Each structure stands twice: as C-alpha cells, then as structure tokens.
C-alpha cells in the first residue's frame, strides 16, 4: 500500500477501558490506564489524544495514515474480584463484545469520535497488541467503519508498507505472547499468557489503593532474578531451567500475596474464552514451565533471555533481528514497552551521543498515552520518493503553558533512512 501523500503517524498503547474503570465510588479507586483522573488539562489523556488526532492528523491532508500500534482497547486491566464483562453476563461473553462497551464508555468519547473520522476517510490502520489480542475484525470495523485491519491467521499481527514493519511487540515477550492453546477448551484452551493475570493483579492493587504497580518495572525486577539462575553456559541444563521456573512462580506467589490478598483467583466469565473463575493454583499449574518450555511453546521465536527482556522494555534486539531476516525492511516500529525511542542499526555501533543523522535501518518505539506516561509521544515517517529516503521522527505532543494549546516537538533529531518502496 502506498498513497499520494507520504506522511504516516504511529501511536501506541492507549489502553481505553470500560465505563467502570474510570468511575469508582470511595473507598475504591479508578483503575483505568487512560482517563482524566483530575481537573488538570495536563492529565486529560482522552482530551489530549483527541486534540492530537484532530489538529495534527485529521486537519493535515498530508497525513496518509494513522497507524495504531496495539493496545487501543484494554481487556486486561480489570481487578481480579470484578467480572471482566460489563454489564456482567451469566454466560461467557461473545468474542469481541467487550470492545463495543469500551468504545461506548464516556471517557473515551472524544477519541472514538476522532478515530471514526479517520477510519471513514480511509486513513486509520489498527494492529492489535496483547491487551486487545482477541479483537474481532468484524466488531472493530463495526465500531470504526472503513478501518484497515491487516489479516493475521497465526495471530501475529504485522502491518508492512513501504519498507516499514509495524507490530506491537508482545509476540516476543515471555509473559505476554499468546500462549499455545491446549485441548479441552476453558482455561486450558485459552491463548491468555501469564501477563494477563499479572495485569489483573495490578488492577486489583489500583482499585484498592489507587496505586499502579508499573508492569514494566515488575518485569524488570523479575529479570534481575534470572541470569544468575540460568547463565548462558548452563541454559540448556534442565535443572537450571527448572530452577528459573521455580523462581518465577515464587515471584508470582509474592505478587498475589501482596496485591491480591484474600482473593482465591481471578473472575473470568468469558474473558479469553474462559468461563467462571480461575484459581491461582490453576494459573501456576498452567504456566509453571514457562521458561523451560519456551522453545517448544513458541518455536521459531526469540531465545529465552531475549523473550524475558522483551517484556522488560528491550525490543531493540528483536527489531534488529527483523531487519536482518527481512531485507526489504528499513524501519521497525513497535509499542508495548511504553518507553519511546529511536535508534539506528549500523554495521558498527555508535555511542548514544553520536547517533548518525542517516541510517540503513531504524528501530522506533511509539511510547504510550497512558495516565502514568510523563510525555505522550508518537513516531512520524515521511517518505520522499524523489530522494529515495524516509525521514523518521520521534515526537511528543505537549501543551504550551502560555497559550494553553498543544503542539508537536521533537524528542530527538530525526533519522534519514534509505527507502525501499517495493512492498
């Protein structure tokens, strides 16, 4: 796909939640990752994003596409004591039904309106992430008529255009990649990974105390416990792998005891195709060989250490592998980590303060628009066919305190990339 206009905007990790997530009565707290928690315009994430979409994207005819790089909808951020469906149903919710409820939530109205306008103009592309991995194309198209939803028969959602490879990034994470479904349906037959339950526990803490755990920080803390238990030389040793899994399950026990105390498990009622309630012991029984079995459960994926580091905010090695395996790819754009970034891949590494302004390959992370994100960022690409180059920029949407209006600013200097327009 290539259009007459040549600018593309990539945004990631919006995490729209349902009505309940932003509206709680004391002593409970809102647990939504995308809302307007106080009266300050600097914290009004829905208003801020709607302004960005209208002013920077819709009103500028040179923007060919806005690409959502995953986690637009959020089916994961729900306290373990709550039914993930709204309103609750006695039977499992039909696949994709929750997306309509999220789109109808009052706090999301300005963003949904802007996205509908982009979709109707054939300028909106949606690549699901892990928090919206069960998005049903027909349901999404009903919400946003005209939206482009690339096919992904194997569940690995990638959007490729003009030498740009776009995906959320969770596919490579040990705790967030889809888990292989087993026989029998129910919990055993669900693709939900361990990260789903960690997120539910995080939401439980937020409901009770108003405090978010910071999942990337949780994963980073877990990573600290791994290398010493499974050094590269002994990574193939079964005992070492078993020890790592035992450590991971101990860490999960600690997470439950400290942040979901008194709850025997997570209410599901259809979430991920799982009816009823899943007890913590069932969670541990299913994922207790996550580290050991990774090469078998996720064949052809990255190695164990890269998989666990991918969930701790390190997708640059994954991006490098993509560019090596796909010669036509010049630019890799991801989200997932909530940490924005822009870096070049050259034959020789450059120090951080000497990144060249022209590169052969580039990895960009679009960052996030969640409540706890200090700066809301996006990736912008501009293809200049006559010059045979892309300009890749990492930018932020900030409010001018003097005028009260938002404007775009560079986070760091853009990178010029040799273009490949054969896709």
Short mmCIF file of C-alpha atoms in Angstrom, two decimals:
data_model
loop_
_atom_site.label_atom_id
_atom_site.label_comp_id
_atom_site.label_asym_id
_atom_site.label_seq_id
_atom_site.Cartn_x
_atom_site.Cartn_y
_atom_site.Cartn_z
CA UNK A 1 0.00 0.00 0.00
CA UNK A 2 1.36 3.41 -0.97
CA UNK A 3 -0.53 6.69 -1.21
CA UNK A 4 -0.08 10.03 -2.91
CA UNK A 5 0.57 11.74 0.41
CA UNK A 6 3.55 10.37 2.26
CA UNK A 7 3.38 11.04 5.99
CA UNK A 8 2.40 8.35 8.49
CA UNK A 9 1.75 8.72 12.20
CA UNK A 10 2.24 5.78 14.58
CA UNK A 11 0.68 5.84 18.06
CA UNK A 12 0.64 3.02 20.58
CA UNK A 13 -0.66 1.89 23.96
CA UNK A 14 -3.75 3.99 24.50
CA UNK A 15 -5.46 1.39 26.72
CA UNK A 16 -9.07 2.57 26.59
CA UNK A 17 -11.02 0.90 29.38
CA UNK A 18 -14.71 0.36 30.04
CA UNK A 19 -17.04 2.67 31.99
CA UNK A 20 -16.31 1.14 35.40
CA UNK A 21 -12.56 1.51 35.11
CA UNK A 22 -12.73 5.31 35.30
CA UNK A 23 -15.71 5.64 37.65
CA UNK A 24 -15.46 4.18 41.15
CA UNK A 25 -17.10 5.17 44.41
CA UNK A 26 -14.89 5.57 47.55
CA UNK A 27 -13.27 3.72 49.14
CA UNK A 28 -12.43 2.22 45.74
CA UNK A 29 -10.32 3.95 43.11
CA UNK A 30 -10.43 4.13 39.34
CA UNK A 31 -8.02 1.68 37.78
CA UNK A 32 -8.18 2.77 34.13
CA UNK A 33 -4.86 3.47 32.41
CA UNK A 34 -6.43 6.07 30.10
CA UNK A 35 -8.72 8.64 31.69
CA UNK A 36 -8.94 12.11 33.21
CA UNK A 37 -8.00 11.48 36.87
CA UNK A 38 -8.13 15.17 37.93
CA UNK A 39 -9.07 18.56 36.53
CA UNK A 40 -5.67 19.46 35.12
CA UNK A 41 -5.53 19.64 31.30
CA UNK A 42 -2.08 18.04 31.51
CA UNK A 43 -3.63 14.80 32.80
CA UNK A 44 -6.65 14.67 30.49
CA UNK A 45 -5.34 11.89 28.30
CA UNK A 46 -8.55 11.40 26.24
CA UNK A 47 -8.83 15.13 25.56
CA UNK A 48 -5.15 15.37 24.76
CA UNK A 49 -5.23 12.49 22.29
CA UNK A 50 -8.45 13.71 20.65
CA UNK A 51 -6.81 17.11 20.16
CA UNK A 52 -3.77 15.46 18.62
CA UNK A 53 -5.85 13.36 16.24
CA UNK A 54 -7.98 16.31 15.15
CA UNK A 55 -5.34 19.03 14.89
CA UNK A 56 -2.23 17.12 13.86
CA UNK A 57 -3.68 14.23 11.86
CA UNK A 58 -7.18 14.84 10.53
CA UNK A 59 -6.73 18.52 9.61
CA UNK A 60 -3.43 17.85 7.83
CA UNK A 61 -4.13 16.33 4.44
CA UNK A 62 -0.52 15.22 4.03
CA UNK A 63 -1.02 12.56 6.72
CA UNK A 64 -1.84 9.45 4.70
CA UNK A 65 -2.38 7.11 7.63
CA UNK A 66 -2.56 6.96 11.38
CA UNK A 67 -1.38 3.52 12.49
CA UNK A 68 -2.39 2.29 15.94
CA UNK A 69 0.41 0.01 17.10
CA UNK A 70 -1.59 -2.12 19.54
CA UNK A 71 -3.41 -1.84 22.87
CA UNK A 72 -6.08 0.59 21.70
CA UNK A 73 -8.70 -1.37 23.67
CA UNK A 74 -7.92 -2.89 27.05
CA UNK A 75 -9.50 -6.19 28.10
CA UNK A 76 -6.80 -6.97 30.66
CA UNK A 77 -6.91 -4.10 33.18
CA UNK A 78 -9.68 -5.38 35.43
CA UNK A 79 -9.43 -6.16 39.19
CA UNK A 80 -9.42 -9.88 39.93
CA UNK A 81 -12.62 -9.55 42.00
CA UNK A 82 -14.55 -7.98 39.11
CA UNK A 83 -16.31 -9.68 36.26
CA UNK A 84 -14.33 -8.56 33.16
CA UNK A 85 -17.59 -8.11 31.21
CA UNK A 86 -19.78 -5.05 31.62
CA UNK A 87 -22.56 -5.47 32.47
CA UNK A 88 -21.98 -8.98 33.85
CA UNK A 89 -23.44 -11.86 31.91
CA UNK A 90 -24.39 -15.31 33.30
CA UNK A 91 -22.66 -16.98 30.35
CA UNK A 92 -19.33 -16.31 28.60
CA UNK A 93 -19.41 -13.07 26.64
CA UNK A 94 -19.40 -13.42 22.83
CA UNK A 95 -15.94 -12.79 21.32
CA UNK A 96 -15.25 -9.10 20.80
CA UNK A 97 -18.39 -7.90 22.59
CA UNK A 98 -16.43 -6.01 25.24
CA UNK A 99 -14.86 -3.77 22.57
CA UNK A 100 -18.23 -2.16 21.89
CA UNK A 101 -18.66 -1.42 25.60
CA UNK A 102 -15.21 0.12 25.79
CA UNK A 103 -15.89 2.29 22.74
CA UNK A 104 -19.14 3.47 24.37
CA UNK A 105 -17.51 4.46 27.68
CA UNK A 106 -18.00 8.23 28.27
CA UNK A 107 -14.31 8.91 28.98
CA UNK A 108 -13.37 7.56 25.54
CA UNK A 109 -15.94 9.54 23.54
CA UNK A 110 -13.65 12.27 22.10
CA UNK A 111 -11.03 9.75 20.98
CA UNK A 112 -13.57 7.36 19.46
CA UNK A 113 -15.13 10.26 17.52
CA UNK A 114 -11.75 11.29 16.06
CA UNK A 115 -10.81 7.72 15.19
CA UNK A 116 -14.15 7.23 13.44
CA UNK A 117 -13.44 10.28 11.29
CA UNK A 118 -10.03 8.90 10.34
CA UNK A 119 -11.48 5.49 9.54
CA UNK A 120 -14.26 6.95 7.38
CA UNK A 121 -11.56 8.81 5.44
CA UNK A 122 -9.69 5.53 4.90
CA UNK A 123 -6.76 6.83 6.95
CA UNK A 124 -6.78 4.53 10.00
CA UNK A 125 -4.86 1.26 10.44
CA UNK A 126 -5.17 -0.95 13.53
CA UNK A 127 -2.62 -3.55 14.63
CA UNK A 128 -3.75 -5.31 17.86
CA UNK A 129 -1.47 -5.81 20.86
CA UNK A 130 -1.64 -8.11 23.85
CA UNK A 131 -4.30 -6.21 25.80
CA UNK A 132 -6.57 -6.40 22.74
CA UNK A 133 -5.32 -9.68 21.28
CA UNK A 134 -8.86 -11.03 20.94
CA UNK A 135 -10.05 -8.16 18.76
CA UNK A 136 -12.54 -9.45 16.20
CA UNK A 137 -12.13 -7.70 12.85
CA UNK A 138 -15.86 -7.52 12.19
CA UNK A 139 -16.52 -5.94 15.60
CA UNK A 140 -13.73 -3.38 15.17
CA UNK A 141 -14.98 -2.48 11.69
CA UNK A 142 -18.46 -2.03 13.08
CA UNK A 143 -17.09 0.47 15.62
CA UNK A 144 -14.82 2.20 13.09
CA UNK A 145 -16.26 1.76 9.57
CA UNK A 146 -13.50 1.96 6.98
CA UNK A 147 -10.66 0.96 9.31
CA UNK A 148 -7.85 -1.20 7.90
CA UNK A 149 -7.22 -4.35 9.96
CA UNK A 150 -4.39 -6.44 8.44
CA UNK A 151 -5.01 -10.19 8.41
CA UNK A 152 -3.08 -12.39 10.85
CA UNK A 153 -4.10 -16.04 10.52
CA UNK A 154 -1.49 -17.11 13.09
CA UNK A 155 -2.30 -14.28 15.50
CA UNK A 156 0.94 -12.43 14.72
CA UNK A 157 -0.30 -9.01 13.63
CA UNK A 158 2.12 -7.12 11.38
CA UNK A 159 1.50 -4.19 9.05
CA UNK A 160 4.07 -3.85 6.27
CA UNK A 161 4.20 -0.90 3.89
CA UNK A 162 6.96 1.00 2.04
CA UNK A 163 9.73 -0.85 3.87
CA UNK A 164 8.14 -0.20 7.30
CA UNK A 165 7.44 -3.17 9.58
CA UNK A 166 4.88 -2.36 12.29
CA UNK A 167 3.81 -4.59 15.17
CA UNK A 168 3.02 -4.15 18.83
CA UNK A 169 5.97 -6.20 20.15
CA UNK A 170 4.31 -8.55 22.65
CA UNK A 171 4.77 -11.51 20.30
CA UNK A 172 8.34 -11.86 21.58
CA UNK A 173 7.63 -11.46 25.30
CA UNK A 174 7.72 -14.49 27.57
CA UNK A 175 4.82 -13.26 29.70
CA UNK A 176 2.73 -11.53 27.04
CA UNK A 177 2.98 -13.56 23.83
CA UNK A 178 -0.13 -15.66 23.13
CA UNK A 179 0.13 -18.96 24.97
CA UNK A 180 -0.49 -22.12 22.94
CA UNK A 181 -3.99 -23.44 23.49
CA UNK A 182 -4.33 -26.94 24.82
CA UNK A 183 -7.18 -29.45 24.34
CA UNK A 184 -10.49 -29.32 26.12
CA UNK A 185 -11.43 -25.66 25.92
CA UNK A 186 -11.85 -23.47 29.00
CA UNK A 187 -8.69 -22.19 30.66
CA UNK A 188 -6.55 -24.92 29.09
CA UNK A 189 -7.75 -23.92 25.64
CA UNK A 190 -7.20 -20.19 26.05
CA UNK A 191 -4.35 -18.21 24.46
CA UNK A 192 -4.08 -15.97 27.52
CA UNK A 193 -0.47 -15.67 28.78
CA UNK A 194 0.72 -15.27 32.35
CA UNK A 195 0.95 -11.50 31.84
CA UNK A 196 -2.84 -11.31 31.71
CA UNK A 197 -3.11 -12.44 35.34
CA UNK A 198 -0.25 -10.19 36.43
CA UNK A 199 -2.17 -7.27 34.88
CA UNK A 200 -5.37 -8.28 36.69
CA UNK A 201 -3.46 -8.28 39.99
CA UNK A 202 -2.07 -4.84 39.15
CA UNK A 203 -5.63 -3.59 38.59
CA UNK A 204 -6.70 -5.08 41.94
CA UNK A 205 -4.00 -3.06 43.68
CA UNK A 206 -5.11 0.09 41.85
CA UNK A 207 -8.77 -0.50 42.80
CA UNK A 208 -7.91 -0.87 46.47
CA UNK A 209 -5.17 1.75 46.90
CA UNK A 210 -5.15 3.94 43.79
CA UNK A 211 -1.55 2.89 43.16
CA UNK A 212 -0.37 1.33 39.90
CA UNK A 213 2.42 -1.23 40.19
CA UNK A 214 4.09 -0.38 36.89
CA UNK A 215 4.19 -3.66 34.97
CA UNK A 216 7.40 -2.92 33.11
CA UNK A 217 9.05 -2.35 36.48
CA UNK A 218 7.62 -5.65 37.73
CA UNK A 219 9.12 -7.47 34.75
CA UNK A 220 12.43 -5.65 35.16
CA UNK A 221 12.53 -6.77 38.78
CA UNK A 222 11.83 -10.35 37.72
CA UNK A 223 14.61 -10.20 35.12
CA UNK A 224 17.12 -9.45 37.89
CA UNK A 225 16.47 -12.91 39.31
CA UNK A 226 17.11 -14.79 36.07
CA UNK A 227 20.69 -14.51 34.72
CA UNK A 228 22.33 -15.91 37.83
CA UNK A 229 19.95 -18.87 37.83
CA UNK A 230 20.43 -19.67 34.13
CA UNK A 231 23.81 -18.50 32.82
CA UNK A 232 24.32 -18.91 29.09
CA UNK A 233 26.62 -21.88 29.58
CA UNK A 234 24.03 -23.77 31.58
CA UNK A 235 20.90 -22.58 29.83
CA UNK A 236 20.37 -25.99 28.23
CA UNK A 237 20.55 -27.78 31.57
CA UNK A 238 17.13 -28.98 32.71
CA UNK A 239 17.85 -28.40 36.39
CA UNK A 240 18.82 -24.78 35.75
CA UNK A 241 15.70 -24.21 33.68
CA UNK A 242 13.55 -25.78 36.39
CA UNK A 243 15.15 -23.52 38.97
CA UNK A 244 14.27 -20.44 36.93
CA UNK A 245 10.63 -21.55 36.66
CA UNK A 246 10.53 -22.15 40.42
CA UNK A 247 11.84 -18.62 40.99
CA UNK A 248 9.23 -17.18 38.63
CA UNK A 249 6.41 -18.98 40.43
CA UNK A 250 7.73 -17.77 43.79
CA UNK A 251 7.66 -14.24 42.43
CA UNK A 252 4.09 -14.77 41.25
CA UNK A 253 3.12 -16.02 44.74
CA UNK A 254 4.59 -12.84 46.20
CA UNK A 255 2.65 -10.72 43.74
CA UNK A 256 -0.59 -12.45 44.74
CA UNK A 257 0.02 -12.29 48.49
CA UNK A 258 0.99 -8.61 48.44
CA UNK A 259 -1.54 -7.24 45.96
CA UNK A 260 -4.46 -9.69 45.72
CA UNK A 261 -4.59 -10.81 49.34
CA UNK A 262 -7.74 -12.73 50.24
CA UNK A 263 -8.69 -13.46 46.61
CA UNK A 264 -8.55 -17.11 45.58
CA UNK A 265 -8.24 -16.30 41.89
CA UNK A 266 -9.48 -14.13 39.03
CA UNK A 267 -13.12 -13.92 37.95
CA UNK A 268 -13.20 -14.61 34.20
CA UNK A 269 -16.78 -15.15 32.93
CA UNK A 270 -15.75 -15.41 29.30
CA UNK A 271 -12.59 -13.31 29.21
CA UNK A 272 -10.25 -15.03 26.76
CA UNK A 273 -12.87 -17.74 26.33
CA UNK A 274 -12.54 -18.83 29.97
CA UNK A 275 -15.77 -19.25 31.99
CA UNK A 276 -16.12 -18.97 35.74
CA UNK A 277 -13.15 -18.26 38.00
CA UNK A 278 -9.51 -19.31 37.60
CA UNK A 279 -7.76 -20.05 40.89
CA UNK A 280 -4.15 -19.04 41.49
CA UNK A 281 -3.09 -22.66 41.78
CA UNK A 282 -4.56 -23.29 38.33
CA UNK A 283 -2.58 -20.34 36.98
CA UNK A 284 0.64 -21.72 38.43
CA UNK A 285 -0.11 -25.23 37.16
CA UNK A 286 -0.51 -23.95 33.61
CA UNK A 287 2.49 -21.63 33.47
CA UNK A 288 4.93 -23.36 35.81
CA UNK A 289 7.16 -24.41 32.85
CA UNK A 290 7.05 -21.05 31.07
CA UNK A 291 10.85 -20.63 30.95
CA UNK A 292 11.75 -24.28 30.43
CA UNK A 293 9.20 -24.91 27.66
CA UNK A 294 9.58 -21.60 25.79
CA UNK A 295 11.39 -23.12 22.74
CA UNK A 296 8.62 -25.74 22.44
CA UNK A 297 5.64 -23.48 23.17
CA UNK A 298 6.98 -20.68 20.92
CA UNK A 299 9.13 -22.34 18.24
CA UNK A 300 10.97 -20.00 15.91
CA UNK A 301 10.65 -17.12 18.35
CA UNK A 302 13.50 -15.34 20.15
CA UNK A 303 15.61 -17.07 22.81
CA UNK A 304 14.67 -17.26 26.47
CA UNK A 305 16.70 -14.31 27.70
CA UNK A 306 15.59 -12.10 24.83
CA UNK A 307 11.98 -13.14 25.48
CA UNK A 308 12.06 -12.11 29.11
CA UNK A 309 13.95 -8.90 28.33
CA UNK A 310 11.40 -8.04 25.64
CA UNK A 311 8.78 -7.75 28.38
CA UNK A 312 11.15 -5.66 30.48
CA UNK A 313 11.38 -2.93 27.85
CA UNK A 314 14.09 -4.23 25.49
CA UNK A 315 12.73 -4.71 21.97
CA UNK A 316 15.75 -3.31 20.14
CA UNK A 317 17.34 -6.74 19.67
CA UNK A 318 14.05 -8.06 18.29
CA UNK A 319 13.92 -5.16 15.84
CA UNK A 320 17.48 -5.84 14.75
CA UNK A 321 16.57 -9.47 14.07
CA UNK A 322 13.57 -8.42 11.97
CA UNK A 323 15.74 -6.20 9.77
CA UNK A 324 18.28 -8.99 9.34
CA UNK A 325 15.64 -11.55 8.38
CA UNK A 326 13.70 -9.24 6.05
CA UNK A 327 15.99 -7.42 3.65
CA UNK A 328 13.25 -5.09 2.43
CA UNK A 329 12.56 -3.74 5.94
CA UNK A 330 14.18 -0.39 6.65
CA UNK A 331 12.14 0.74 9.63
CA UNK A 332 10.69 -1.26 12.55
CA UNK A 333 8.01 0.45 14.64
CA UNK A 334 6.77 -1.10 17.90
CA UNK A 335 4.96 -0.16 21.09
CA UNK A 336 4.33 -2.44 24.10
CA UNK A 337 7.15 -1.20 26.36
CA UNK A 338 5.57 2.24 26.98
CA UNK A 339 9.09 3.65 26.55
CA UNK A 340 9.58 5.72 23.42
CA UNK A 341 12.83 5.51 21.49
CA UNK A 342 14.55 5.99 18.15
CA UNK A 343 17.82 4.33 17.24
CA UNK A 344 19.77 3.31 14.17
CA UNK A 345 21.22 -0.06 13.25
CA UNK A 346 24.56 0.25 11.50
CA UNK A 347 27.35 -2.17 10.69
CA UNK A 348 29.21 -0.68 13.65
CA UNK A 349 27.52 0.54 16.83
CA UNK A 350 27.57 4.24 17.63
CA UNK A 351 27.78 5.78 21.11
CA UNK A 352 24.41 7.23 22.22
CA UNK A 353 25.66 10.81 21.76
CA UNK A 354 26.95 10.12 18.24
CA UNK A 355 23.90 8.63 16.52
CA UNK A 356 24.22 9.48 12.81
CA UNK A 357 21.53 11.52 11.07
CA UNK A 358 21.40 8.99 8.24
CA UNK A 359 20.99 5.27 8.80
CA UNK A 360 20.48 1.99 6.95
CA UNK A 361 17.97 0.57 9.43
CA UNK A 362 15.96 2.19 12.23
CA UNK A 363 14.01 0.96 15.24
CA UNK A 364 11.40 3.32 16.67
CA UNK A 365 9.10 2.83 19.65
CA UNK A 366 6.00 5.00 19.71
CA UNK A 367 5.73 5.11 23.52
CA UNK A 368 2.30 5.43 25.17
CA UNK A 369 -0.60 7.76 26.02
CA UNK A 370 -1.48 6.31 29.43
CA UNK A 371 -2.08 8.30 32.63
CA UNK A 372 1.34 7.47 34.08
CA UNK A 373 3.29 8.34 30.94
CA UNK A 374 5.18 11.60 31.61
CA UNK A 375 5.22 12.59 27.92
CA UNK A 376 2.84 11.38 25.20
CA UNK A 377 4.82 10.50 22.10
CA UNK A 378 4.40 9.25 18.54
CA UNK A 379 6.52 8.17 15.61
CA UNK A 380 6.23 10.03 12.33
CA UNK A 381 7.61 8.90 8.99
CA UNK A 382 7.82 10.90 5.80
CA UNK A 383 8.65 9.15 2.56
CA UNK A 384 10.37 11.25 -0.09
CA UNK A 385 10.41 9.04 -3.20
CA UNK A 386 12.35 11.55 -5.31
CA UNK A 387 15.20 11.43 -2.81
CA UNK A 388 14.82 7.71 -2.07
CA UNK A 389 14.67 8.35 1.67
CA UNK A 390 12.41 8.26 4.72
CA UNK A 391 12.61 10.81 7.50
CA UNK A 392 11.80 9.04 10.78
CA UNK A 393 11.00 11.28 13.74
CA UNK A 394 10.15 10.66 17.38
CA UNK A 395 7.90 13.47 18.55
CA UNK A 396 5.85 14.45 21.59
CA UNK A 397 2.53 16.27 22.00
CA UNK A 398 2.94 18.95 24.65
CA UNK A 399 0.85 21.83 25.95
CA UNK A 400 2.17 25.38 25.76
CA UNK A 401 1.64 26.86 29.23
CA UNK A 402 1.38 30.38 27.78
CA UNK A 403 -1.28 29.69 25.15
CA UNK A 404 -2.85 26.52 26.57
CA UNK A 405 -2.64 24.93 23.13
CA UNK A 406 -0.88 21.70 22.25
CA UNK A 407 1.93 21.43 19.74
CA UNK A 408 4.33 18.78 18.44
CA UNK A 409 8.01 18.87 19.36
CA UNK A 410 10.89 16.56 18.50
CA UNK A 411 12.08 14.27 21.27
CA UNK A 412 15.38 13.86 19.41
CA UNK A 413 16.67 14.66 15.91
CA UNK A 414 15.04 12.65 13.14
CA UNK A 415 16.88 9.98 11.16
CA UNK A 416 17.08 9.70 7.38
CA UNK A 417 16.70 6.14 6.12
CA UNK A 418 17.25 4.81 2.62
CA UNK A 419 13.79 3.89 1.32
CA UNK A 420 12.55 0.61 -0.10
CA UNK A 421 9.20 1.17 -1.78
CA UNK A 422 8.87 -2.25 -3.37
CA UNK A 423 6.31 -3.54 -0.86
#
